[in-house]
């Protein structure tokens, strides 16, 4: 959820191959994934409207806080009676979620949505490549590296700190994938994710209050924060869960790799964020590299929180 609270449902589900589905079923499956991706990016675009009043930290507090309430209401998690490795992993996942979302929103405050998502996507890309033992994957690494180099401040006027925040969010996303797989196996359903989201919300209270102050209580801003949580968490979580019942992991990964391109389109249409030809080529390189790496990854397909 670009909580980013999505979950690791792939660890428990046997997915059918897209090639074996009927035409209508195939179109439905693709539509579910694309709809989830579009919902996440639309939620990110809406979140930027909160920055003037709340700053990135206040906006991410509202989004994460509402996401935590939604997940707790759905899953009703209970704390283990004693400290355990699963509880530790849930806490670590919460800290990772906080860092991932705060880094991403801080990046959005400085650089266009499409570029921020492209740089952040290096996280799941790295996990996919790390899980492979094929020399051919070096091609995907080279493509991604070329795209990132084109997006770097050395080749344009991109805000360096904004790019650094996006890469930090990507590193947290990589850790999120690993931790969510553990938490998904240790807790029933989404209970572990719900606990982690509560931890993330609590961690984000100090920076969120510092950034948003008294404006956090404004009804209009609260309504927007709730909308962001629904768009970035509840809707994509539901769509992805259904999609993972229908398509194999590799196909799901390829479709998810379109996220940077969808983010660029949403940034252009919703926020009026145009991209230079060089930036468009860079995003295309990263999308192509991610599609290749995720399509054959041995690691779990990343599902964004």
Short mmCIF file of N, CA and C in Angstrom, two decimals, residues 108-240:
data_model
loop_
_atom_site.label_atom_id
_atom_site.label_comp_id
_atom_site.label_asym_id
_atom_site.label_seq_id
_atom_site.Cartn_x
_atom_site.Cartn_y
_atom_site.Cartn_z
N UNK A 108 9.06 13.26 -2.88
CA UNK A 108 7.99 13.88 -3.66
C UNK A 108 7.93 15.39 -3.48
N UNK A 109 8.39 15.85 -2.33
CA UNK A 109 8.39 17.29 -2.06
C UNK A 109 9.45 18.02 -2.87
N UNK A 110 10.38 17.26 -3.49
CA UNK A 110 11.51 17.89 -4.18
C UNK A 110 11.65 17.50 -5.64
N UNK A 111 11.17 16.32 -6.02
CA UNK A 111 11.35 15.85 -7.40
C UNK A 111 10.02 15.32 -7.93
N UNK A 112 9.86 15.23 -9.27
CA UNK A 112 8.60 14.74 -9.84
C UNK A 112 8.26 13.32 -9.42
N UNK A 113 6.97 13.02 -9.41
CA UNK A 113 6.48 11.72 -8.98
C UNK A 113 7.10 10.58 -9.79
N UNK A 114 7.12 10.71 -11.11
CA UNK A 114 7.65 9.64 -11.95
C UNK A 114 9.10 9.32 -11.66
N UNK A 115 9.90 10.35 -11.44
CA UNK A 115 11.32 10.14 -11.14
C UNK A 115 11.49 9.55 -9.75
N UNK A 116 10.72 10.03 -8.78
CA UNK A 116 10.81 9.50 -7.42
C UNK A 116 10.51 8.00 -7.39
N UNK A 117 9.45 7.59 -8.08
CA UNK A 117 9.08 6.17 -8.10
C UNK A 117 10.13 5.35 -8.84
N UNK A 118 10.68 5.91 -9.93
CA UNK A 118 11.71 5.20 -10.68
C UNK A 118 12.92 4.92 -9.80
N UNK A 119 13.39 5.93 -9.07
CA UNK A 119 14.54 5.74 -8.19
C UNK A 119 14.20 4.79 -7.04
N UNK A 120 13.00 4.92 -6.50
CA UNK A 120 12.60 4.05 -5.40
C UNK A 120 12.50 2.60 -5.86
N UNK A 121 12.17 2.38 -7.13
CA UNK A 121 11.97 1.02 -7.63
C UNK A 121 13.28 0.24 -7.69
N UNK A 122 14.40 0.91 -7.45
CA UNK A 122 15.67 0.18 -7.38
C UNK A 122 15.67 -0.82 -6.23
N UNK A 123 14.82 -0.60 -5.23
CA UNK A 123 14.74 -1.52 -4.09
C UNK A 123 14.28 -2.91 -4.50
N UNK A 124 13.04 -3.04 -5.02
CA UNK A 124 12.60 -4.37 -5.45
C UNK A 124 13.43 -4.94 -6.58
N UNK A 125 13.97 -4.07 -7.43
CA UNK A 125 14.84 -4.54 -8.50
C UNK A 125 16.07 -5.22 -7.91
N UNK A 126 16.66 -4.62 -6.90
CA UNK A 126 17.85 -5.19 -6.26
C UNK A 126 17.54 -6.53 -5.61
N UNK A 127 16.38 -6.65 -4.99
CA UNK A 127 15.99 -7.91 -4.36
C UNK A 127 15.83 -9.00 -5.42
N UNK A 128 15.20 -8.65 -6.55
CA UNK A 128 15.00 -9.62 -7.61
C UNK A 128 16.33 -10.10 -8.19
N UNK A 129 17.25 -9.17 -8.42
CA UNK A 129 18.56 -9.53 -8.99
C UNK A 129 19.36 -10.35 -7.98
N UNK A 130 19.27 -9.98 -6.69
CA UNK A 130 20.01 -10.71 -5.66
C UNK A 130 19.54 -12.15 -5.54
N UNK A 131 18.29 -12.40 -5.89
CA UNK A 131 17.75 -13.76 -5.80
C UNK A 131 18.04 -14.59 -7.04
N UNK A 132 18.77 -14.04 -7.99
CA UNK A 132 19.06 -14.75 -9.23
C UNK A 132 20.51 -15.21 -9.26
N UNK A 133 20.76 -16.28 -10.00
CA UNK A 133 22.12 -16.78 -10.17
C UNK A 133 22.51 -16.82 -11.65
N UNK A 134 21.76 -16.10 -12.50
CA UNK A 134 22.02 -16.13 -13.94
C UNK A 134 22.90 -14.95 -14.34
N UNK A 135 23.91 -15.24 -15.14
CA UNK A 135 24.78 -14.18 -15.62
C UNK A 135 24.06 -13.20 -16.51
N UNK A 136 22.98 -13.67 -17.16
CA UNK A 136 22.23 -12.79 -18.07
C UNK A 136 21.58 -11.62 -17.34
N UNK A 137 21.39 -11.77 -16.03
CA UNK A 137 20.77 -10.68 -15.28
C UNK A 137 21.67 -9.45 -15.19
N UNK A 138 22.94 -9.64 -15.54
CA UNK A 138 23.82 -8.47 -15.59
C UNK A 138 23.35 -7.46 -16.62
N UNK A 139 22.63 -7.95 -17.64
CA UNK A 139 22.07 -7.05 -18.65
C UNK A 139 21.05 -6.12 -18.00
N UNK A 140 20.20 -6.69 -17.14
CA UNK A 140 19.19 -5.86 -16.46
C UNK A 140 19.86 -4.87 -15.52
N UNK A 141 20.92 -5.30 -14.85
CA UNK A 141 21.65 -4.40 -13.96
C UNK A 141 22.22 -3.23 -14.75
N UNK A 142 22.79 -3.53 -15.91
CA UNK A 142 23.38 -2.47 -16.74
C UNK A 142 22.31 -1.50 -17.23
N UNK A 143 21.15 -2.02 -17.63
CA UNK A 143 20.06 -1.14 -18.08
C UNK A 143 19.58 -0.23 -16.95
N UNK A 144 19.37 -0.82 -15.78
CA UNK A 144 18.91 -0.02 -14.64
C UNK A 144 19.94 1.02 -14.25
N UNK A 145 21.22 0.62 -14.25
CA UNK A 145 22.27 1.56 -13.89
C UNK A 145 22.33 2.73 -14.86
N UNK A 146 22.13 2.43 -16.14
CA UNK A 146 22.12 3.50 -17.15
C UNK A 146 20.97 4.47 -16.91
N UNK A 147 19.80 3.91 -16.59
CA UNK A 147 18.65 4.78 -16.32
C UNK A 147 18.86 5.65 -15.10
N UNK A 148 19.39 5.06 -14.04
CA UNK A 148 19.63 5.83 -12.81
C UNK A 148 20.68 6.90 -13.05
N UNK A 149 21.71 6.57 -13.82
CA UNK A 149 22.75 7.55 -14.12
C UNK A 149 22.18 8.74 -14.89
N UNK A 150 21.26 8.45 -15.82
CA UNK A 150 20.64 9.54 -16.59
C UNK A 150 19.78 10.44 -15.69
N UNK A 151 19.24 9.85 -14.61
CA UNK A 151 18.39 10.63 -13.70
C UNK A 151 19.20 11.35 -12.63
N UNK A 152 20.47 11.03 -12.50
CA UNK A 152 21.26 11.61 -11.43
C UNK A 152 21.47 13.10 -11.64
N UNK A 153 21.72 13.84 -10.56
CA UNK A 153 21.96 15.28 -10.67
C UNK A 153 23.13 15.63 -11.59
N UNK A 154 24.01 14.67 -11.87
CA UNK A 154 25.15 14.93 -12.74
C UNK A 154 24.73 15.18 -14.18
N UNK A 155 23.51 14.74 -14.53
CA UNK A 155 23.05 14.86 -15.91
C UNK A 155 21.84 15.78 -16.03
N UNK A 156 21.64 16.66 -15.12
CA UNK A 156 20.50 17.56 -15.22
C UNK A 156 20.36 18.41 -13.97
N UNK A 157 19.18 18.97 -13.80
CA UNK A 157 18.93 19.87 -12.67
C UNK A 157 18.16 19.19 -11.55
N UNK A 158 18.14 17.86 -11.53
CA UNK A 158 17.40 17.13 -10.51
C UNK A 158 17.95 17.46 -9.12
N UNK A 159 17.03 17.69 -8.18
CA UNK A 159 17.41 17.98 -6.80
C UNK A 159 18.13 16.77 -6.20
N UNK A 160 19.38 16.97 -5.79
CA UNK A 160 20.17 15.87 -5.27
C UNK A 160 19.61 15.27 -4.00
N UNK A 161 19.13 16.11 -3.08
CA UNK A 161 18.57 15.61 -1.82
C UNK A 161 17.30 14.83 -2.08
N UNK A 162 16.48 15.32 -3.02
CA UNK A 162 15.26 14.59 -3.37
C UNK A 162 15.58 13.21 -3.93
N UNK A 163 16.60 13.12 -4.79
CA UNK A 163 17.02 11.83 -5.34
C UNK A 163 17.52 10.92 -4.23
N UNK A 164 18.25 11.48 -3.28
CA UNK A 164 18.77 10.68 -2.16
C UNK A 164 17.63 10.13 -1.31
N UNK A 165 16.61 10.96 -1.06
CA UNK A 165 15.45 10.48 -0.30
C UNK A 165 14.76 9.33 -1.03
N UNK A 166 14.63 9.43 -2.35
CA UNK A 166 13.98 8.38 -3.13
C UNK A 166 14.78 7.08 -3.07
N UNK A 167 16.10 7.18 -3.16
CA UNK A 167 16.95 5.99 -3.08
C UNK A 167 16.90 5.38 -1.68
N UNK A 168 16.81 6.24 -0.65
CA UNK A 168 16.65 5.74 0.71
C UNK A 168 15.33 4.97 0.85
N UNK A 169 14.27 5.52 0.26
CA UNK A 169 12.99 4.82 0.27
C UNK A 169 13.10 3.49 -0.44
N UNK A 170 13.88 3.45 -1.53
CA UNK A 170 14.09 2.20 -2.25
C UNK A 170 14.81 1.16 -1.41
N UNK A 171 15.82 1.60 -0.64
CA UNK A 171 16.53 0.68 0.25
C UNK A 171 15.58 0.13 1.31
N UNK A 172 14.72 0.99 1.82
CA UNK A 172 13.72 0.53 2.80
C UNK A 172 12.72 -0.43 2.16
N UNK A 173 12.38 -0.18 0.88
CA UNK A 173 11.46 -1.06 0.17
C UNK A 173 12.07 -2.46 0.04
N UNK A 174 13.38 -2.52 -0.24
CA UNK A 174 14.05 -3.81 -0.33
C UNK A 174 13.96 -4.56 1.00
N UNK A 175 14.23 -3.84 2.10
CA UNK A 175 14.12 -4.46 3.42
C UNK A 175 12.68 -4.87 3.72
N UNK A 176 11.74 -4.05 3.26
CA UNK A 176 10.31 -4.34 3.45
C UNK A 176 9.93 -5.67 2.82
N UNK A 177 10.45 -5.94 1.62
CA UNK A 177 10.12 -7.17 0.92
C UNK A 177 10.57 -8.39 1.73
N UNK A 178 11.80 -8.33 2.22
CA UNK A 178 12.34 -9.44 3.00
C UNK A 178 11.57 -9.62 4.30
N UNK A 179 11.32 -8.53 5.01
CA UNK A 179 10.64 -8.61 6.30
C UNK A 179 9.18 -9.02 6.15
N UNK A 180 8.51 -8.54 5.09
CA UNK A 180 7.11 -8.89 4.90
C UNK A 180 6.95 -10.37 4.62
N UNK A 181 7.92 -10.96 3.91
CA UNK A 181 7.86 -12.40 3.67
C UNK A 181 7.92 -13.16 4.99
N UNK A 182 8.77 -12.72 5.91
CA UNK A 182 8.86 -13.37 7.22
C UNK A 182 7.58 -13.17 8.03
N UNK A 183 7.12 -11.93 8.08
CA UNK A 183 5.93 -11.62 8.86
C UNK A 183 4.71 -12.33 8.29
N UNK A 184 4.63 -12.41 6.96
CA UNK A 184 3.49 -13.08 6.34
C UNK A 184 3.43 -14.56 6.66
N UNK A 185 4.59 -15.18 6.89
CA UNK A 185 4.62 -16.59 7.24
C UNK A 185 4.35 -16.82 8.73
N UNK A 186 4.69 -15.83 9.56
CA UNK A 186 4.58 -16.00 11.01
C UNK A 186 3.20 -15.65 11.56
N UNK A 187 2.49 -14.74 10.87
CA UNK A 187 1.18 -14.28 11.34
C UNK A 187 0.09 -14.71 10.36
N UNK A 188 -1.08 -14.94 10.89
CA UNK A 188 -2.20 -15.30 10.04
C UNK A 188 -2.74 -14.09 9.30
N UNK A 189 -3.01 -14.27 8.01
CA UNK A 189 -3.58 -13.19 7.20
C UNK A 189 -2.71 -11.94 7.23
N UNK A 190 -3.37 -10.80 7.47
CA UNK A 190 -2.65 -9.53 7.50
C UNK A 190 -2.41 -9.01 8.90
N UNK A 191 -2.48 -9.90 9.90
CA UNK A 191 -2.32 -9.45 11.29
C UNK A 191 -0.93 -8.87 11.54
N UNK A 192 0.09 -9.49 10.99
CA UNK A 192 1.44 -8.98 11.18
C UNK A 192 1.64 -7.62 10.54
N UNK A 193 1.08 -7.46 9.36
CA UNK A 193 1.17 -6.17 8.68
C UNK A 193 0.43 -5.09 9.46
N UNK A 194 -0.72 -5.45 10.04
CA UNK A 194 -1.48 -4.48 10.84
C UNK A 194 -0.66 -4.02 12.05
N UNK A 195 0.00 -4.96 12.73
CA UNK A 195 0.85 -4.59 13.86
C UNK A 195 1.99 -3.68 13.40
N UNK A 196 2.59 -4.03 12.27
CA UNK A 196 3.70 -3.23 11.75
C UNK A 196 3.24 -1.82 11.40
N UNK A 197 2.04 -1.69 10.87
CA UNK A 197 1.53 -0.37 10.50
C UNK A 197 1.28 0.48 11.74
N UNK A 198 0.85 -0.14 12.82
CA UNK A 198 0.67 0.59 14.08
C UNK A 198 2.02 1.10 14.57
N UNK A 199 3.05 0.26 14.50
CA UNK A 199 4.40 0.67 14.90
C UNK A 199 4.85 1.84 14.04
N UNK A 200 4.64 1.74 12.74
CA UNK A 200 5.05 2.81 11.83
C UNK A 200 4.35 4.12 12.18
N UNK A 201 3.05 4.05 12.45
CA UNK A 201 2.31 5.26 12.79
C UNK A 201 2.83 5.90 14.07
N UNK A 202 3.13 5.07 15.08
CA UNK A 202 3.65 5.60 16.33
C UNK A 202 5.02 6.25 16.14
N UNK A 203 5.88 5.62 15.33
CA UNK A 203 7.20 6.17 15.06
C UNK A 203 7.11 7.51 14.34
N UNK A 204 6.10 7.66 13.50
CA UNK A 204 5.95 8.87 12.70
C UNK A 204 5.27 10.02 13.44
N UNK A 205 4.78 9.77 14.66
CA UNK A 205 4.10 10.83 15.40
C UNK A 205 5.02 12.03 15.67
N UNK A 206 6.23 11.85 16.21
CA UNK A 206 7.07 13.03 16.48
C UNK A 206 7.38 13.87 15.24
N UNK A 207 7.91 13.29 14.14
CA UNK A 207 8.17 14.12 12.96
C UNK A 207 6.89 14.65 12.32
N UNK A 208 5.81 13.87 12.41
CA UNK A 208 4.55 14.31 11.83
C UNK A 208 3.97 15.51 12.55
N UNK A 209 4.00 15.47 13.87
CA UNK A 209 3.50 16.60 14.66
C UNK A 209 4.39 17.82 14.47
N UNK A 210 5.71 17.59 14.39
CA UNK A 210 6.62 18.71 14.16
C UNK A 210 6.37 19.37 12.81
N UNK A 211 6.03 18.56 11.81
CA UNK A 211 5.80 19.11 10.48
C UNK A 211 4.42 19.69 10.29
N UNK A 212 3.40 19.03 10.88
CA UNK A 212 2.02 19.45 10.65
C UNK A 212 1.45 20.35 11.73
N UNK A 213 1.91 20.18 12.97
CA UNK A 213 1.41 21.00 14.07
C UNK A 213 -0.10 20.91 14.23
N UNK A 214 -0.70 22.05 14.56
CA UNK A 214 -2.14 22.10 14.79
C UNK A 214 -2.97 21.83 13.55
N UNK A 215 -2.37 21.97 12.35
CA UNK A 215 -3.11 21.73 11.12
C UNK A 215 -3.53 20.27 10.97
N UNK A 216 -2.88 19.38 11.73
CA UNK A 216 -3.24 17.96 11.65
C UNK A 216 -4.68 17.70 12.07
N UNK A 217 -5.26 18.62 12.83
CA UNK A 217 -6.63 18.43 13.28
C UNK A 217 -7.68 19.04 12.38
N UNK A 218 -7.27 19.69 11.29
CA UNK A 218 -8.24 20.30 10.38
C UNK A 218 -9.07 19.24 9.66
N UNK A 219 -10.40 19.33 9.71
CA UNK A 219 -11.26 18.31 9.09
C UNK A 219 -10.99 18.10 7.60
N UNK A 220 -10.73 19.21 6.87
CA UNK A 220 -10.50 19.06 5.43
C UNK A 220 -9.22 18.28 5.15
N UNK A 221 -8.18 18.52 5.94
CA UNK A 221 -6.93 17.81 5.74
C UNK A 221 -7.05 16.35 6.19
N UNK A 222 -7.80 16.13 7.25
CA UNK A 222 -8.05 14.76 7.69
C UNK A 222 -8.78 13.96 6.61
N UNK A 223 -9.74 14.60 5.93
CA UNK A 223 -10.47 13.92 4.86
C UNK A 223 -9.54 13.55 3.71
N UNK A 224 -8.63 14.46 3.36
CA UNK A 224 -7.68 14.16 2.29
C UNK A 224 -6.74 13.04 2.72
N UNK A 225 -6.30 13.08 3.98
CA UNK A 225 -5.43 12.02 4.49
C UNK A 225 -6.11 10.66 4.44
N UNK A 226 -7.39 10.61 4.77
CA UNK A 226 -8.14 9.35 4.69
C UNK A 226 -8.24 8.88 3.24
N UNK A 227 -8.47 9.81 2.33
CA UNK A 227 -8.54 9.46 0.91
C UNK A 227 -7.22 8.88 0.43
N UNK A 228 -6.12 9.48 0.87
CA UNK A 228 -4.79 8.98 0.49
C UNK A 228 -4.59 7.56 1.01
N UNK A 229 -4.99 7.32 2.25
CA UNK A 229 -4.84 5.98 2.83
C UNK A 229 -5.64 4.95 2.06
N UNK A 230 -6.86 5.31 1.67
CA UNK A 230 -7.71 4.38 0.90
C UNK A 230 -7.11 4.12 -0.48
N UNK A 231 -6.69 5.20 -1.16
CA UNK A 231 -6.14 5.05 -2.50
C UNK A 231 -4.81 4.30 -2.49
N UNK A 232 -3.98 4.56 -1.48
CA UNK A 232 -2.64 3.98 -1.44
C UNK A 232 -2.58 2.65 -0.71
N UNK A 233 -3.63 2.29 0.02
CA UNK A 233 -3.57 1.09 0.83
C UNK A 233 -4.76 0.16 0.58
N UNK A 234 -5.94 0.58 0.95
CA UNK A 234 -7.10 -0.31 0.93
C UNK A 234 -7.42 -0.81 -0.47
N UNK A 235 -7.50 0.09 -1.44
CA UNK A 235 -7.87 -0.31 -2.81
C UNK A 235 -6.80 -1.18 -3.45
N UNK A 236 -5.52 -0.74 -3.50
CA UNK A 236 -4.52 -1.60 -4.16
C UNK A 236 -4.31 -2.92 -3.45
N UNK A 237 -4.40 -2.93 -2.11
CA UNK A 237 -4.26 -4.18 -1.37
C UNK A 237 -5.31 -5.18 -1.84
N UNK A 238 -6.55 -4.75 -1.95
CA UNK A 238 -7.63 -5.64 -2.36
C UNK A 238 -7.44 -6.11 -3.80
N UNK A 239 -7.07 -5.19 -4.70
CA UNK A 239 -6.89 -5.56 -6.10
C UNK A 239 -5.72 -6.52 -6.28
N UNK A 240 -4.63 -6.28 -5.59
CA UNK A 240 -3.46 -7.15 -5.74
C UNK A 240 -3.71 -8.53 -5.17
#
